[in-house]
Tab-separated table of C-alpha atoms in Angstrom:
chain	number	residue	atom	x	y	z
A	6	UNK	CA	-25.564	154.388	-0.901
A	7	UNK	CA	-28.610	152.863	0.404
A	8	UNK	CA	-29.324	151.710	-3.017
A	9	UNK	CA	-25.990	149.833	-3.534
A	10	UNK	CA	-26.786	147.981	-0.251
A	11	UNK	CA	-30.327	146.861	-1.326
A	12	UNK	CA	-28.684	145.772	-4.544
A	13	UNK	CA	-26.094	144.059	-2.831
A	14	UNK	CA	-28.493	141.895	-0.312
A	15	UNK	CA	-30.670	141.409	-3.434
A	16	UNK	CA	-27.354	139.418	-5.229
A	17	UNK	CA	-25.767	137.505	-2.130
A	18	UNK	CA	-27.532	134.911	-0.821
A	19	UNK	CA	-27.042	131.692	1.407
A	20	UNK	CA	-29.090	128.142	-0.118
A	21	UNK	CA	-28.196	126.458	2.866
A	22	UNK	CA	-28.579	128.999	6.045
A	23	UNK	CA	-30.050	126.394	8.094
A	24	UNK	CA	-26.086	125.185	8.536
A	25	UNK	CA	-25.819	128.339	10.658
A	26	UNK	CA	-27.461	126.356	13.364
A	27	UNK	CA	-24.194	124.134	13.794
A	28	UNK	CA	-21.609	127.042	14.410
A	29	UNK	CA	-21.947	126.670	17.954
A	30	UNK	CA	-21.014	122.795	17.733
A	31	UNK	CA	-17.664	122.585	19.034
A	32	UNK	CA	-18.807	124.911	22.142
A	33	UNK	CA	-21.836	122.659	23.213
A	34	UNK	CA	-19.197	119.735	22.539
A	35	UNK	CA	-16.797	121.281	25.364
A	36	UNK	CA	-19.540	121.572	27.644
A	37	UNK	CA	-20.852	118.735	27.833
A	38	UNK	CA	-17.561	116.385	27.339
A	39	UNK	CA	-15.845	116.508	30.626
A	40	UNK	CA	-12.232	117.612	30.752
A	41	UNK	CA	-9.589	114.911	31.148
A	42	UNK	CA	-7.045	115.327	33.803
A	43	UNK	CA	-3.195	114.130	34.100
A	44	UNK	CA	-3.836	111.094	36.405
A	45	UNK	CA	-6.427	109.960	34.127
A	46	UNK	CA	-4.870	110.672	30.597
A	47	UNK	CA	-2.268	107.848	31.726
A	48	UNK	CA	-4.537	104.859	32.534
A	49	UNK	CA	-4.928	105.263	28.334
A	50	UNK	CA	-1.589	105.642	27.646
A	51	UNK	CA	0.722	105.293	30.599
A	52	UNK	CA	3.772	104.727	28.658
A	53	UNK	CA	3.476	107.706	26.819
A	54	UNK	CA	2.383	110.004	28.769
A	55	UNK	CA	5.522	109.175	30.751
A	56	UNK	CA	7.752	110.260	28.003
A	57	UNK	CA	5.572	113.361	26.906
A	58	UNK	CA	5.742	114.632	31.075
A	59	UNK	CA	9.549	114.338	30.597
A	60	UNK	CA	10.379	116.310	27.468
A	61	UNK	CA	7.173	118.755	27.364
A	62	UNK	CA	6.877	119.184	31.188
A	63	UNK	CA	2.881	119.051	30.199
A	64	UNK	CA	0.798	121.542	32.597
A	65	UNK	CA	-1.959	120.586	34.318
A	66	UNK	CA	-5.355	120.462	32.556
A	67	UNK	CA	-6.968	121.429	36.175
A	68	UNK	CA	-5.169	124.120	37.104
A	69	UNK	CA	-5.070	125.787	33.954
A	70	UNK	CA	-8.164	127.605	32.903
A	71	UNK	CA	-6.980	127.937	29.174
A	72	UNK	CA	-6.753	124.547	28.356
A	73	UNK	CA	-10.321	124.516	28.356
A	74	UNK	CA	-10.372	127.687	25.737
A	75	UNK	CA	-10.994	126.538	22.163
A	76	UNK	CA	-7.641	128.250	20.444
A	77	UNK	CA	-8.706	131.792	18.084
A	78	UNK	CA	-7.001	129.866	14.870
A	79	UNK	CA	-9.572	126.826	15.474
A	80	UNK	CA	-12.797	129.258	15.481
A	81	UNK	CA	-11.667	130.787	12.079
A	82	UNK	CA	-11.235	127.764	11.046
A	83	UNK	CA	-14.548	126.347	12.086
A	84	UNK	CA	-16.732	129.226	11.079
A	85	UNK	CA	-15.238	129.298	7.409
A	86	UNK	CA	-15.983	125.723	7.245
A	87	UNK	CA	-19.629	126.628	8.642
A	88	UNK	CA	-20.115	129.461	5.462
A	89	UNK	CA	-18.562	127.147	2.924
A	90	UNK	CA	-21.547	124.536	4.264
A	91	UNK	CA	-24.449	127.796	3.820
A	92	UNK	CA	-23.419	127.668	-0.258
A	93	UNK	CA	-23.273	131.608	-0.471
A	94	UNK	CA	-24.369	132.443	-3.629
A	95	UNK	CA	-24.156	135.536	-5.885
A	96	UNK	CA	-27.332	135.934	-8.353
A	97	UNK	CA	-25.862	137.662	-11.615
A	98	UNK	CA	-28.253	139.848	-13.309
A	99	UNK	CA	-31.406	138.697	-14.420
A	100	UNK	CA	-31.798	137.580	-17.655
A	101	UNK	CA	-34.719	137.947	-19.695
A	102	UNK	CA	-36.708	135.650	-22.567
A	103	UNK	CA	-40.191	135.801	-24.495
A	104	UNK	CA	-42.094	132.922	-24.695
A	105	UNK	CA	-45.189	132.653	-26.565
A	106	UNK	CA	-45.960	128.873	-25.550
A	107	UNK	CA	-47.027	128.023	-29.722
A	108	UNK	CA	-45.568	124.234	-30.555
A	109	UNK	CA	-45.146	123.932	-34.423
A	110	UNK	CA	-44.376	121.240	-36.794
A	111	UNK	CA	-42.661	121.971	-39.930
A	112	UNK	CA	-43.226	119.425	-42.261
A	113	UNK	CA	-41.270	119.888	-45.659
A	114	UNK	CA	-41.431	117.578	-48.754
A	115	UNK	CA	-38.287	116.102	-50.482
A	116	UNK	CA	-38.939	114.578	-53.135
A	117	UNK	CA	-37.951	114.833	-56.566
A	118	UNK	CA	-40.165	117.169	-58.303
A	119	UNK	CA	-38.934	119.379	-55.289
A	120	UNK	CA	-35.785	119.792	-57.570
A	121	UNK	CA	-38.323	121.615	-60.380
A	122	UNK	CA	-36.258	125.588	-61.125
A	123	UNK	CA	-39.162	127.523	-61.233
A	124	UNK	CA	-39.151	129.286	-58.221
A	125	UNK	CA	-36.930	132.473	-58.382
A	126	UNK	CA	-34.623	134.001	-55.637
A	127	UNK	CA	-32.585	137.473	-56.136
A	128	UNK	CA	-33.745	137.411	-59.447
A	129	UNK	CA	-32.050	134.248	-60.345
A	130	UNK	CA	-33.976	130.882	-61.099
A	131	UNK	CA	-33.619	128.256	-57.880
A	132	UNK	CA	-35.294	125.080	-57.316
A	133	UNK	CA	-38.391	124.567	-55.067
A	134	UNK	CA	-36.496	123.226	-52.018
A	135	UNK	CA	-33.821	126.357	-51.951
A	136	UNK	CA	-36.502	128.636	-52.340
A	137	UNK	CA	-38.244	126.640	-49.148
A	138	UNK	CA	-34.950	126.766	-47.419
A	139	UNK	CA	-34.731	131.133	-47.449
A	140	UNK	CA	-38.140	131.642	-46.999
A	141	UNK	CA	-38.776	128.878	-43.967
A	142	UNK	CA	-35.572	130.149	-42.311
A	143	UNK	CA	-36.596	133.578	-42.131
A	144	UNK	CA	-39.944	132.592	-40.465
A	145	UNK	CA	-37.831	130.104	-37.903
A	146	UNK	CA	-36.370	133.012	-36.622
A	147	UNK	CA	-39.405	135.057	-36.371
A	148	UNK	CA	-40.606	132.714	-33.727
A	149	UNK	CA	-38.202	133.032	-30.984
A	150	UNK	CA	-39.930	131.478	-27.774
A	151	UNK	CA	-42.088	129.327	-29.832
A	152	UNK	CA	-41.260	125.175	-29.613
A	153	UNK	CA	-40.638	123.962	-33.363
A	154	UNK	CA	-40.063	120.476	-34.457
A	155	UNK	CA	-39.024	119.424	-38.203
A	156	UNK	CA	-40.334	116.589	-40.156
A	157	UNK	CA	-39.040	115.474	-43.916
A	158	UNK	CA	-41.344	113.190	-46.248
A	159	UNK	CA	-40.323	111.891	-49.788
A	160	UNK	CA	-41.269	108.045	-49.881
A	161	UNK	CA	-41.098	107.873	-46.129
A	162	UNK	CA	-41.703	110.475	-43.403
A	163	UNK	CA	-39.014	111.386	-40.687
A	164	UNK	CA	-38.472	113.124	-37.597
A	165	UNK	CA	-35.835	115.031	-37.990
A	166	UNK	CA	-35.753	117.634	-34.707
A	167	UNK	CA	-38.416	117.290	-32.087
A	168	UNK	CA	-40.103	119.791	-30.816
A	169	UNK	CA	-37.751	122.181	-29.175
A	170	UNK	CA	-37.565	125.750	-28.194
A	171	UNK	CA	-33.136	125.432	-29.633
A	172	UNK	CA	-34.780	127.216	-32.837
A	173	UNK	CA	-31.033	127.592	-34.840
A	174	UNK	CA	-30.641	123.799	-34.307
A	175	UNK	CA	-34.231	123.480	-36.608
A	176	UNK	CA	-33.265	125.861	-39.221
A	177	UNK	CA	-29.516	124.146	-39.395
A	178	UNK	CA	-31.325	120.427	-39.325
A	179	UNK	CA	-33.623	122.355	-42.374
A	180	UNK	CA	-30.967	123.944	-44.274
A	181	UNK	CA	-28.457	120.316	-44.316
A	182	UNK	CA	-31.547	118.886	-45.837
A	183	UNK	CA	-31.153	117.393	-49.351
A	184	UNK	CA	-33.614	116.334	-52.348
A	185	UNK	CA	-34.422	112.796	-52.305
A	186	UNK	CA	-32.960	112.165	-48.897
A	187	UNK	CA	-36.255	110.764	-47.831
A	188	UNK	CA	-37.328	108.865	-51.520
A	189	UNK	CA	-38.355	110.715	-54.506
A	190	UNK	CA	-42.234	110.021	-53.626
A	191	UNK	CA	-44.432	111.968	-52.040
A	192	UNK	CA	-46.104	110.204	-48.543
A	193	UNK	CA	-47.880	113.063	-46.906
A	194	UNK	CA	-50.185	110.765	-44.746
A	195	UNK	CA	-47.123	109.525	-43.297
A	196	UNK	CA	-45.900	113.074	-42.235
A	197	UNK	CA	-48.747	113.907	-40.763
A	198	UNK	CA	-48.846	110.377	-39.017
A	199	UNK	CA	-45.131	110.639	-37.483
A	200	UNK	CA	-45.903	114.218	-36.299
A	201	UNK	CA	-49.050	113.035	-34.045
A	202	UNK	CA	-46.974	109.994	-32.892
A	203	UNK	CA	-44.314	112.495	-31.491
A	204	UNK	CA	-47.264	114.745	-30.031
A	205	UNK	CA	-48.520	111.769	-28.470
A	206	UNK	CA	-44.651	110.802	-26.973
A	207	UNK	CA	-44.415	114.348	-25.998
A	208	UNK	CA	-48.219	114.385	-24.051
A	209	UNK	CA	-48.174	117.468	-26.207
A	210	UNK	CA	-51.932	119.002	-27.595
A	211	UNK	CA	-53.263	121.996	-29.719
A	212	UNK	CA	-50.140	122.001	-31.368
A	213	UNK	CA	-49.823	123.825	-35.148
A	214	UNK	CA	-48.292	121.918	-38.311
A	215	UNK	CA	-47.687	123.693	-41.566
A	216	UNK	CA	-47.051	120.955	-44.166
A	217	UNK	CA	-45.826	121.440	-47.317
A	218	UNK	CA	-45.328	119.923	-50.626
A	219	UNK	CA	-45.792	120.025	-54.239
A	220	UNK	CA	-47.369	117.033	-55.093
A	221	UNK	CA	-50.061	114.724	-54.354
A	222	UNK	CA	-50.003	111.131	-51.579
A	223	UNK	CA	-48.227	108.883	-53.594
A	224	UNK	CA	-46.378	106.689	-51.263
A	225	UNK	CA	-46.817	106.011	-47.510
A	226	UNK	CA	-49.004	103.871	-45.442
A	227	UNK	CA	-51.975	106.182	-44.065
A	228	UNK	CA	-53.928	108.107	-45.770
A	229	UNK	CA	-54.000	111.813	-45.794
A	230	UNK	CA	-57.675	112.481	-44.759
A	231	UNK	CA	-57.654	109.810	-42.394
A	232	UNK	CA	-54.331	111.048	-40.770
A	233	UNK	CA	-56.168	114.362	-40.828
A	234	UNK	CA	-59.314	113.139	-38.709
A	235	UNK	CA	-57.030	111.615	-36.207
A	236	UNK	CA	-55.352	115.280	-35.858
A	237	UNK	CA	-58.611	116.908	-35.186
A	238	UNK	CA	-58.947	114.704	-32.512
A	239	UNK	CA	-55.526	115.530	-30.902
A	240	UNK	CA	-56.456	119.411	-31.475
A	241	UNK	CA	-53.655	119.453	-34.103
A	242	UNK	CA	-54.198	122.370	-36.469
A	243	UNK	CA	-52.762	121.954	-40.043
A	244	UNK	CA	-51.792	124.684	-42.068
A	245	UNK	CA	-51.613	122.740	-45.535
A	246	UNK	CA	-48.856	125.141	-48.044
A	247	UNK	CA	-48.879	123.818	-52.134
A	248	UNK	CA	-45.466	125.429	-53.918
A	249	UNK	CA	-45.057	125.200	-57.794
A	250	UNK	CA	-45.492	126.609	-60.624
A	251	UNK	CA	-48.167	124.473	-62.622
A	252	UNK	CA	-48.338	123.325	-65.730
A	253	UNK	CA	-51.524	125.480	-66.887
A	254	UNK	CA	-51.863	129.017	-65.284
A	255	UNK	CA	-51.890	130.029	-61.602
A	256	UNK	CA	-55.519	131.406	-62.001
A	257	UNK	CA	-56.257	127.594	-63.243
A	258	UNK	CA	-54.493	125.850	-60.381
A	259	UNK	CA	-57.334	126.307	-57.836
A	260	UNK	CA	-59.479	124.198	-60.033
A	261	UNK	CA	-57.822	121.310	-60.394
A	262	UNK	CA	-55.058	122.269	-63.025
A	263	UNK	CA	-52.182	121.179	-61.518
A	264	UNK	CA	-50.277	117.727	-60.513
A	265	UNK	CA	-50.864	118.743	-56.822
A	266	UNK	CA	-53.404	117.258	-55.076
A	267	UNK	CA	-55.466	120.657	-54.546
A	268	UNK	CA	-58.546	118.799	-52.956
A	269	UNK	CA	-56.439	116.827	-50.017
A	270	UNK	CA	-54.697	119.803	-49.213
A	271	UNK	CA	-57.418	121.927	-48.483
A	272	UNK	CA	-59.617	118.924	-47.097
A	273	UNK	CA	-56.805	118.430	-44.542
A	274	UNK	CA	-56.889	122.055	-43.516
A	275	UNK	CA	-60.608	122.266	-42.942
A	276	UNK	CA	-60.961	118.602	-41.369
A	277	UNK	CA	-58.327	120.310	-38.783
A	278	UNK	CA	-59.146	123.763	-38.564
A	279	UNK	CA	-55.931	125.300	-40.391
A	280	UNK	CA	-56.246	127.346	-43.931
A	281	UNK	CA	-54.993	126.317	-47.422
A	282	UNK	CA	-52.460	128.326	-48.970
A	283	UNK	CA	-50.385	128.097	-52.611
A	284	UNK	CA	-47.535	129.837	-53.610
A	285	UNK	CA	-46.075	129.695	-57.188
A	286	UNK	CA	-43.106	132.008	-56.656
A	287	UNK	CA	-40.656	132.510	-53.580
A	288	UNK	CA	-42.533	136.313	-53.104
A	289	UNK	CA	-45.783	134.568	-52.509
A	290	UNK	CA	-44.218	131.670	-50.375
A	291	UNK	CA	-42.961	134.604	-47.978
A	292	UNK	CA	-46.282	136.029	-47.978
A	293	UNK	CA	-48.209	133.091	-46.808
A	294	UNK	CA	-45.497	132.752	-43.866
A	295	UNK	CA	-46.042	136.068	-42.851
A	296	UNK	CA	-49.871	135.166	-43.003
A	297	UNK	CA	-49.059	132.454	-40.842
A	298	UNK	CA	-46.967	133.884	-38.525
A	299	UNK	CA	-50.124	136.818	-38.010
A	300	UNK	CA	-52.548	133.850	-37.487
A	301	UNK	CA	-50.665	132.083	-34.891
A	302	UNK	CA	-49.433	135.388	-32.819
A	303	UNK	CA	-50.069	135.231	-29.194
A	304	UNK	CA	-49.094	137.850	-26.390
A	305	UNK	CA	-45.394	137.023	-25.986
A	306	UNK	CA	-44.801	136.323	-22.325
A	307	UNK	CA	-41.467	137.941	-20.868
A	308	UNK	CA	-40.082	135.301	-18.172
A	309	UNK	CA	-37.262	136.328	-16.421
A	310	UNK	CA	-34.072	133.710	-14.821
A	311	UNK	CA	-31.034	134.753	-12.957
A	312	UNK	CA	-28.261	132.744	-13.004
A	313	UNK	CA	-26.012	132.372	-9.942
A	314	UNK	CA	-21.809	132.020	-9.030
A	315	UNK	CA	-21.416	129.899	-6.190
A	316	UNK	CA	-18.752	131.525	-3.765
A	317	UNK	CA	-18.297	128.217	-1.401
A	318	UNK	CA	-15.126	127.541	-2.784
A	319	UNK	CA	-13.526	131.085	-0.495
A	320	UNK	CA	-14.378	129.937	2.531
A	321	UNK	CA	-13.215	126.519	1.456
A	322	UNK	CA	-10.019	127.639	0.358
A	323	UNK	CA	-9.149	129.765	3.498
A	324	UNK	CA	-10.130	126.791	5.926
A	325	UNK	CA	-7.585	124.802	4.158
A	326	UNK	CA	-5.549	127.602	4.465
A	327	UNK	CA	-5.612	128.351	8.306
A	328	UNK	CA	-5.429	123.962	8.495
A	329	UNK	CA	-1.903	124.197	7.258
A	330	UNK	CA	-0.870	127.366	9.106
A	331	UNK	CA	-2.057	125.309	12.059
A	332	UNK	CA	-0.070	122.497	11.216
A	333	UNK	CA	2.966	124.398	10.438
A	334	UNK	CA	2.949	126.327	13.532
A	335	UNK	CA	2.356	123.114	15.527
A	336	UNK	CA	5.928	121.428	13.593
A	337	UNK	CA	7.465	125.076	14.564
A	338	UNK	CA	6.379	124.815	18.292
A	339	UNK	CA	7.750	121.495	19.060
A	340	UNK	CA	11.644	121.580	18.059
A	341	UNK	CA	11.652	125.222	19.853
A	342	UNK	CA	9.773	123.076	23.136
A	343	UNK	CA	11.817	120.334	22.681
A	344	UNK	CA	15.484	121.987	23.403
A	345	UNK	CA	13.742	124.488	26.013
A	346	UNK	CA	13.094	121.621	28.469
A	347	UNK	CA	15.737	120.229	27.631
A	348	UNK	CA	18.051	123.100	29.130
A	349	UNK	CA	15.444	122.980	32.785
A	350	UNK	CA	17.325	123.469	36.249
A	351	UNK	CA	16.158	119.970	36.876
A	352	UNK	CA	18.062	118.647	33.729
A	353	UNK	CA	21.014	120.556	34.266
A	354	UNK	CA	21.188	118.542	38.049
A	355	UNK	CA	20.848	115.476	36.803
A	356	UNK	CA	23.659	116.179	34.366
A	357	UNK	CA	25.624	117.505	37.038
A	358	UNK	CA	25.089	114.617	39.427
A	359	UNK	CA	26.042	112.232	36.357
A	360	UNK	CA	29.415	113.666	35.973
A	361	UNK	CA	30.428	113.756	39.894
């Protein structure tokens, strides 16, 4: 039982408590306002006052000690009002998240020879891209609490999701993607360039980019290496991934025997710090993911948020409520007070002396 109470004051809470401090308002305001009497009520309003003495047969303020009460129905009224103004709250239960603070680029290449069907998925031949699509999806959702962003490079580089911790948005902006979208060149000095311009936007350092392609710079305004040495200086660590099946053997394609650009691509990743991987099938493309993924694990921190109902709108509702039951009991009152003074001994005189 004890329990349920601690739980209970651990829910409910007031944001505004300091309101508390104007409950006794309308008190202090009777205090220090002096009454007003009969004779001086009709230097405001002689006139009427004249007509409200002869139909209500008012009593007088002075003499009657419960004038000066504040009615029960008004101090309802006024402390509802009071806890509407304290915004009670009720804290659902907490909800928890893991958050490894890791902000990472995914740069993916688009251009034509992307559309090459010699990667295979399921058994079944696919092109380079599709292949890209399974196996980069599956490592998006790997890294829930991490920040990712998505670039796209073909003849010119885009941003097409920055960096945000709304992973499925990323992997749905990835999977809509389309060969050629961007140009059917290859500018990877320009994707590297538009990432640090959005990690300079974003005030955003020792961030991670894993760029991919399966070509060599053949469009684009900057220059890979160059683009590289300004990421070293912004602490941005490139993991640089080359996809394809060459035209000589795999063994071969580490020396040179291939239409990528083997030499950039691992210059980039040592200039920067990061590691050069290839991958000639989808099998090793998930394997140098998972690589990635080990290299750039952190402690996942668990951070915890409640969210909250605000209940304001009870007390609200039952001030309005007791307003109209005041209002309607006031309408009620007067007919009923109306006919009663109308039936006095003094009235029934007067009528008597009208008809002798």
């Amino acid at each position: 039982m004890n329990l349920d109470w601690l739980d209970f004051f651990d829910s409910f809470s007031f944001l505004w408590a300091w309101m508390l401090a104007f409950l006794p308002l309308p008190w202090i305001i009777r205090l220090i306002l002096p009454p007003a009497s009969q004779k001086q009520l009709p230097l405001f309003a002689p006139h009427l006052m004249a007509r409200l003495s002869k139909s209500a047969r008012l009593p007088s303020l002075e003499a009657n000690g419960q004038q000066r009460r504040i009615p029960w129905l008004f101090v309802l009224l006024w402390l509802f009002l009071v806890l509407a103004a304290m915004r009670p709250v009720w804290f659902l239960t907490p909800a928890a998240f893991t958050q490894t603070g890791k902000d990472m680029m995914l740069a993916v290449d688009l251009s034509g020879s992307m559309e090459k069907n010699d990667m295979t998925l399921n058994g079944r031949p696919v092109d380079r891209l599709t292949s890209v699509k399974t196996v980069v999806s599956q490592f998006i959702k790997k890294r829930q609490g991490d920040r990712m962003g998505l670039v796209v490079f073909g003849t010119q580089a885009f941003l097409q999701s920055p960096l945000t911790y709304d992973l499925k948005t990323v992997e749905s902006l990835l999977n809509e993607t389309e060969i050629g979208m961007a140009g059917n060149n290859t500018a990877i000095g320009d994707a590297i360039g538009i990432t640090l311009k959005h990690l300079r936007q974003a005030n955003q350092k020792n961030a991670v980019m894993i760029l991919l392609t399966d070509g060599s710079n053949t469009a684009g305004t900057v220059q890979p290496i160059d683009a590289a040495k300004q990421a070293k200086k912004m602490g941005l660590k490139i993991y640089t991934i080359g996809i394809g099946q060459s035209q000589e053997s795999a063994m071969n394609v580490f020396f040179g025997g291939s239409d990528m650009d083997l030499a950039t691509l691992k210059n980039i990743a040592k200039i920067t710090g990061g590691k050069f991987f290839y991958a000639a099938d989808t099998d090793k493309l998930n394997e140098v993911y998972a690589s990635i993924d080990k290299l750039e694990s952190t402690p996942h921190l668990l951070h915890q948020y409640r969210m909250r109902e605000e209940l304001f709108v009870w007390p609200l509702g039952l001030a309005l409520l007791l307003s109209l039951l005041m209002v309607a009991h006031r309408l009620y009152r007067s007919p009923m007070q109306h006919s009663a003074t109308t039936n006095t001994p003094d009235n029934a005189e007067s009528a008597q002396g009208g008809q002798s």
